């Protein structure tokens, strides 16, 4: 009678009154101090937790999306799980100009399913178990029910896009796999791995077919380790239904034939070898009797999305972006091939010629889009390479500094205890190593400058700025602190190089890593370190071998990377010829 009364109350009023569910049912990880990014209410006092999935793109450009390489290199199931190119963008814009969407932190549980169908009996332990036995149609209907309830009872709690509230649906395969791999929270190398974790075993992350694990039955959600986005039970437990139909992998792209329903992530019946991020399984939508296909392991993990065209203003922005992109996006261009072809098509009276010109126009636009995608990918790779060169240059400078410190120590030992052949050999060994490090530095500087020239000459301001913003967001999300700092140093150098391409490599420098350029980009004063053969020049140590006090006659005097701007170095008493025993302290030469 209580169950019937609750169902009738929900049917009549649209909402059943109940006490809020305990956090053990709605967001178990919150008990351990890791709260979900978003928690939305449900009927019967329930709730569902969601995690934010950031997709770094320029959200101000409605046509900007992120190119992904999904799947896995495999000879066994490449027809299904093989590598392929895909594109993704989130439905919502963030404060930093990035896009994002939301995906459920846990698989839908029995209690949430009951609540959506009007069963408001007090929750129990069984309600924590992942809901199985669904068909694809059941899962879609559950999303419909939840969307309707939210829009009627908690509209203001839903994320919105351009004032349009979101809605709940099944995830696309791209949304599911991007989130499963860790999204932008992991670096590119980790994203491409077969599984999202590099520590622990599969039993720490999944409920699957193994001794002491699933034993063929669905279990409670949220008891194992999460993925980098804070999502639980990505592998194993219930296999999760997704929105689109199955398509074969046709050599890096999805095949044109649409098939049955798809589940992702494997299930409690899967072995450890069958659990990986690229795993895709097809099932018929209906059984032989025409009944929707339901398996005990079929479950669902919902996402929050929004319409693409949310308003007339949004449609205007989309049209403007499309026209700019498909006409080259070059204001004031002398001849726009797209416009020329469009005019020719409009003026052509022969239907066959008009059809042929239209086909050429379509191919032109496709080629232009492919070329822009390739340029953006090239700019991204070059920016990352530049950041790596900055890191290598800084590490090189630290290594030289350490060798110089060792030389000073050895010379002090000689001064204290008299000359020693062993100490002399050690000094000479350090000097040879410094020479090798300088040779390495020369290579790094050449590569560093090549990266600057490539970006300054081959990518326009829009491509550089867009790629910078997206990559900076990626590195922040994946917590690559050192690489991000070097990336920002490289960006400062690129900003200076764009203003004056003929400046020396030292003047370009490797920056401070703040990501900002300022007055010091116009004129930087060299700062001479005391008793060391290094000059700081815009954040890069420029190596000048001079003779600090006590090293006369030991260290050869060679000025490396000499620039016109640094002629005054030789007149400041910072560099002495070999054999000059002047005991002046180079550290007191001032700041140049």
Tab-separated table of C-alpha atoms in Angstrom, residues 248-504:
chain	number	residue	atom	x	y	z
A	248	UNK	CA	32.591	-0.221	-37.681
A	249	UNK	CA	35.976	1.443	-37.715
A	250	UNK	CA	36.751	1.935	-41.400
A	251	UNK	CA	40.443	2.733	-41.382
A	252	UNK	CA	40.406	5.568	-38.872
A	253	UNK	CA	36.865	6.796	-39.360
A	254	UNK	CA	33.415	5.489	-38.453
A	255	UNK	CA	31.770	3.416	-41.169
A	256	UNK	CA	28.650	4.669	-42.912
A	257	UNK	CA	26.423	1.751	-41.866
A	258	UNK	CA	24.651	2.249	-38.540
A	259	UNK	CA	23.997	-0.931	-36.537
A	260	UNK	CA	22.712	-1.978	-33.145
A	261	UNK	CA	23.084	-0.481	-29.686
A	262	UNK	CA	26.507	0.031	-28.072
A	263	UNK	CA	27.735	-0.489	-24.538
A	264	UNK	CA	31.037	0.805	-23.182
A	265	UNK	CA	33.320	-0.090	-20.291
A	266	UNK	CA	32.697	-3.834	-20.048
A	267	UNK	CA	30.748	-5.471	-17.262
A	268	UNK	CA	30.948	-7.677	-14.214
A	269	UNK	CA	31.136	-10.616	-16.651
A	270	UNK	CA	34.227	-9.233	-18.432
A	271	UNK	CA	37.746	-10.460	-17.780
A	272	UNK	CA	40.523	-8.021	-16.940
A	273	UNK	CA	41.854	-8.304	-20.515
A	274	UNK	CA	38.500	-7.111	-21.860
A	275	UNK	CA	38.399	-3.967	-19.720
A	276	UNK	CA	39.929	-0.907	-21.384
A	277	UNK	CA	38.838	2.566	-22.428
A	278	UNK	CA	38.379	1.812	-26.130
A	279	UNK	CA	36.228	-1.294	-25.600
A	280	UNK	CA	33.018	-1.184	-27.676
A	281	UNK	CA	30.369	-3.912	-27.768
A	282	UNK	CA	27.399	-4.115	-30.155
A	283	UNK	CA	24.066	-5.761	-29.351
A	284	UNK	CA	20.829	-5.930	-31.345
A	285	UNK	CA	18.250	-3.400	-30.201
A	286	UNK	CA	15.582	-6.135	-30.045
A	287	UNK	CA	15.633	-9.865	-29.475
A	288	UNK	CA	14.235	-12.468	-31.878
A	289	UNK	CA	10.710	-11.933	-30.578
A	290	UNK	CA	10.908	-8.180	-31.196
A	291	UNK	CA	11.173	-7.389	-27.497
A	292	UNK	CA	13.768	-4.716	-26.579
A	293	UNK	CA	17.058	-6.429	-25.756
A	294	UNK	CA	17.625	-6.445	-22.006
A	295	UNK	CA	20.599	-8.017	-20.308
A	296	UNK	CA	21.230	-8.170	-16.575
A	297	UNK	CA	24.472	-6.210	-17.101
A	298	UNK	CA	22.957	-3.345	-19.151
A	299	UNK	CA	23.159	-0.076	-17.182
A	300	UNK	CA	23.503	3.634	-17.867
A	301	UNK	CA	25.555	6.706	-16.933
A	302	UNK	CA	23.821	9.959	-17.902
A	303	UNK	CA	25.207	13.257	-19.170
A	304	UNK	CA	23.887	16.820	-19.138
A	305	UNK	CA	23.833	18.496	-22.544
A	306	UNK	CA	22.188	21.498	-24.190
A	307	UNK	CA	20.925	22.436	-27.664
A	308	UNK	CA	23.489	23.762	-30.127
A	309	UNK	CA	21.298	26.599	-31.410
A	310	UNK	CA	20.018	28.108	-28.175
A	311	UNK	CA	18.720	31.447	-29.502
A	312	UNK	CA	18.507	33.711	-32.545
A	313	UNK	CA	21.652	35.468	-31.342
A	314	UNK	CA	23.482	32.126	-31.154
A	315	UNK	CA	22.357	31.287	-34.686
A	316	UNK	CA	23.693	34.646	-35.890
A	317	UNK	CA	27.078	33.905	-34.299
A	318	UNK	CA	27.168	30.459	-35.874
A	319	UNK	CA	26.397	31.838	-39.320
A	320	UNK	CA	29.031	34.551	-38.993
A	321	UNK	CA	31.674	32.049	-37.852
A	322	UNK	CA	30.763	29.643	-40.641
A	323	UNK	CA	30.977	32.329	-43.299
A	324	UNK	CA	34.307	33.588	-41.956
A	325	UNK	CA	35.748	30.080	-41.864
A	326	UNK	CA	34.492	28.989	-45.262
A	327	UNK	CA	35.558	32.203	-46.926
A	328	UNK	CA	39.029	32.035	-45.539
A	329	UNK	CA	38.451	34.365	-42.590
A	330	UNK	CA	40.866	36.920	-44.064
A	331	UNK	CA	39.380	40.432	-43.827
A	332	UNK	CA	40.167	42.541	-46.880
A	333	UNK	CA	41.554	39.640	-48.910
A	334	UNK	CA	41.990	40.596	-52.548
A	335	UNK	CA	40.413	37.439	-53.973
A	336	UNK	CA	38.294	34.989	-52.024
A	337	UNK	CA	38.072	31.669	-53.933
A	338	UNK	CA	34.959	30.710	-51.984
A	339	UNK	CA	33.156	33.900	-52.952
A	340	UNK	CA	34.348	33.658	-56.565
A	341	UNK	CA	32.962	30.143	-56.872
A	342	UNK	CA	29.738	31.160	-55.162
A	343	UNK	CA	29.287	34.000	-57.642
A	344	UNK	CA	30.040	31.706	-60.584
A	345	UNK	CA	27.478	29.180	-59.360
A	346	UNK	CA	24.859	31.911	-58.988
A	347	UNK	CA	25.539	33.176	-62.527
A	348	UNK	CA	25.709	29.741	-64.188
A	349	UNK	CA	22.629	28.733	-66.203
A	350	UNK	CA	23.705	25.227	-67.252
A	351	UNK	CA	22.431	22.818	-64.546
A	352	UNK	CA	25.259	20.332	-65.128
A	353	UNK	CA	27.970	22.962	-64.870
A	354	UNK	CA	26.278	24.438	-61.804
A	355	UNK	CA	26.268	20.995	-60.165
A	356	UNK	CA	29.930	20.511	-60.982
A	357	UNK	CA	30.888	23.921	-59.582
A	358	UNK	CA	28.894	23.211	-56.421
A	359	UNK	CA	30.861	19.982	-55.938
A	360	UNK	CA	34.121	21.912	-56.340
A	361	UNK	CA	32.954	24.459	-53.763
A	362	UNK	CA	32.194	21.692	-51.251
A	363	UNK	CA	35.633	20.150	-51.762
A	364	UNK	CA	37.283	23.562	-51.432
A	365	UNK	CA	35.605	24.106	-48.081
A	366	UNK	CA	36.526	20.638	-46.883
A	367	UNK	CA	40.143	21.149	-47.896
A	368	UNK	CA	40.237	24.522	-46.167
A	369	UNK	CA	38.833	23.012	-42.985
A	370	UNK	CA	41.370	20.163	-43.081
A	371	UNK	CA	44.170	22.652	-43.669
A	372	UNK	CA	43.113	24.811	-40.717
A	373	UNK	CA	42.876	21.761	-38.463
A	374	UNK	CA	46.360	20.708	-39.562
A	375	UNK	CA	47.751	24.199	-38.907
A	376	UNK	CA	46.257	24.285	-35.422
A	377	UNK	CA	47.708	20.858	-34.663
A	378	UNK	CA	51.087	21.983	-36.000
A	379	UNK	CA	50.987	25.141	-33.888
A	380	UNK	CA	50.143	23.063	-30.819
A	381	UNK	CA	53.036	20.683	-31.435
A	382	UNK	CA	55.470	23.550	-32.007
A	383	UNK	CA	54.363	25.334	-28.842
A	384	UNK	CA	54.901	22.167	-26.834
A	385	UNK	CA	58.292	21.655	-28.476
A	386	UNK	CA	59.239	25.225	-27.606
A	387	UNK	CA	58.274	24.623	-24.001
A	388	UNK	CA	60.444	21.507	-23.954
A	389	UNK	CA	63.400	23.436	-25.402
A	390	UNK	CA	62.983	26.076	-22.698
A	391	UNK	CA	63.062	23.335	-20.071
A	392	UNK	CA	66.145	21.817	-21.678
A	393	UNK	CA	67.917	25.197	-21.767
A	394	UNK	CA	67.177	25.859	-18.120
A	395	UNK	CA	68.321	22.369	-17.116
A	396	UNK	CA	71.458	22.871	-19.207
A	397	UNK	CA	72.198	26.149	-17.419
A	398	UNK	CA	71.735	24.503	-14.029
A	399	UNK	CA	74.120	21.721	-15.024
A	400	UNK	CA	76.786	24.220	-16.116
A	401	UNK	CA	76.310	26.154	-12.891
A	402	UNK	CA	76.804	22.963	-10.881
A	403	UNK	CA	80.009	22.179	-12.776
A	404	UNK	CA	81.306	25.707	-12.156
A	405	UNK	CA	80.549	25.312	-8.445
A	406	UNK	CA	82.567	22.102	-8.425
A	407	UNK	CA	85.480	23.908	-10.094
A	408	UNK	CA	85.381	26.658	-7.463
A	409	UNK	CA	85.411	24.061	-4.720
A	410	UNK	CA	88.386	22.253	-6.277
A	411	UNK	CA	90.301	25.511	-6.697
A	412	UNK	CA	89.667	26.415	-3.072
A	413	UNK	CA	91.033	23.003	-2.093
A	414	UNK	CA	94.130	23.696	-4.159
A	415	UNK	CA	94.595	27.085	-2.520
A	416	UNK	CA	94.266	25.515	0.907
A	417	UNK	CA	96.448	22.471	0.369
A	418	UNK	CA	98.692	23.178	-2.593
A	419	UNK	CA	98.508	22.082	-6.191
A	420	UNK	CA	97.521	18.497	-6.857
A	421	UNK	CA	97.559	16.578	-10.149
A	422	UNK	CA	94.395	14.742	-9.128
A	423	UNK	CA	92.571	18.003	-8.455
A	424	UNK	CA	93.883	19.416	-11.741
A	425	UNK	CA	92.521	16.402	-13.616
A	426	UNK	CA	89.152	16.832	-11.948
A	427	UNK	CA	89.071	20.508	-12.895
A	428	UNK	CA	89.941	19.663	-16.502
A	429	UNK	CA	87.236	16.979	-16.544
A	430	UNK	CA	84.654	19.493	-15.356
A	431	UNK	CA	85.836	21.954	-18.004
A	432	UNK	CA	85.420	19.335	-20.730
A	433	UNK	CA	81.917	18.554	-19.464
A	434	UNK	CA	81.084	22.256	-19.468
A	435	UNK	CA	82.221	22.370	-23.099
A	436	UNK	CA	79.925	19.459	-23.934
A	437	UNK	CA	77.042	21.149	-22.145
A	438	UNK	CA	77.680	24.330	-24.113
A	439	UNK	CA	77.567	22.346	-27.349
A	440	UNK	CA	74.230	20.904	-26.254
A	441	UNK	CA	73.022	24.397	-25.440
A	442	UNK	CA	73.883	25.551	-28.955
A	443	UNK	CA	71.703	22.763	-30.381
A	444	UNK	CA	68.857	23.658	-28.029
A	445	UNK	CA	69.113	27.334	-28.998
A	446	UNK	CA	68.956	26.480	-32.705
A	447	UNK	CA	65.881	24.336	-32.148
A	448	UNK	CA	64.382	26.999	-29.900
A	449	UNK	CA	64.799	29.648	-32.566
A	450	UNK	CA	63.447	27.308	-35.256
A	451	UNK	CA	60.286	26.883	-33.183
A	452	UNK	CA	59.958	30.665	-32.852
A	453	UNK	CA	60.399	31.158	-36.585
A	454	UNK	CA	57.904	28.429	-37.419
A	455	UNK	CA	55.200	29.937	-35.228
A	456	UNK	CA	55.905	33.518	-36.248
A	457	UNK	CA	55.985	32.727	-39.957
A	458	UNK	CA	53.466	29.933	-40.477
A	459	UNK	CA	50.658	30.605	-37.993
A	460	UNK	CA	48.567	33.761	-37.916
A	461	UNK	CA	47.664	35.621	-34.727
A	462	UNK	CA	44.287	33.888	-34.412
A	463	UNK	CA	45.799	30.403	-34.710
A	464	UNK	CA	48.607	31.188	-32.255
A	465	UNK	CA	46.316	32.820	-29.701
A	466	UNK	CA	43.646	30.134	-29.958
A	467	UNK	CA	46.181	27.332	-29.648
A	468	UNK	CA	47.881	29.103	-26.719
A	469	UNK	CA	44.642	29.501	-24.765
A	470	UNK	CA	43.565	25.899	-25.311
A	471	UNK	CA	46.986	24.428	-24.529
A	472	UNK	CA	47.425	26.576	-21.422
A	473	UNK	CA	44.064	25.313	-20.170
A	474	UNK	CA	45.083	21.713	-20.897
A	475	UNK	CA	48.331	21.993	-18.976
A	476	UNK	CA	46.563	23.626	-16.030
A	477	UNK	CA	43.909	20.908	-15.903
A	478	UNK	CA	46.470	18.106	-16.162
A	479	UNK	CA	48.521	19.750	-13.373
A	480	UNK	CA	51.747	19.869	-15.401
A	481	UNK	CA	53.111	22.778	-13.415
A	482	UNK	CA	56.708	22.806	-14.681
A	483	UNK	CA	55.773	22.264	-18.320
A	484	UNK	CA	53.142	24.995	-18.097
A	485	UNK	CA	55.685	27.430	-16.637
A	486	UNK	CA	58.114	26.659	-19.470
A	487	UNK	CA	55.275	26.969	-21.962
A	488	UNK	CA	54.535	30.456	-20.651
A	489	UNK	CA	58.228	31.357	-20.815
A	490	UNK	CA	58.296	30.267	-24.432
A	491	UNK	CA	55.178	32.321	-25.129
A	492	UNK	CA	56.893	35.419	-23.710
A	493	UNK	CA	59.851	34.779	-25.981
A	494	UNK	CA	57.530	34.329	-28.948
A	495	UNK	CA	55.836	37.652	-28.178
A	496	UNK	CA	59.205	39.421	-28.216
A	497	UNK	CA	60.345	37.589	-31.328
A	498	UNK	CA	57.172	38.560	-33.206
A	499	UNK	CA	57.978	42.243	-32.504
A	500	UNK	CA	61.657	41.962	-33.477
A	501	UNK	CA	62.514	38.786	-35.412
A	502	UNK	CA	66.161	39.805	-35.880
A	503	UNK	CA	67.019	39.955	-32.165
A	504	UNK	CA	69.520	37.528	-30.699
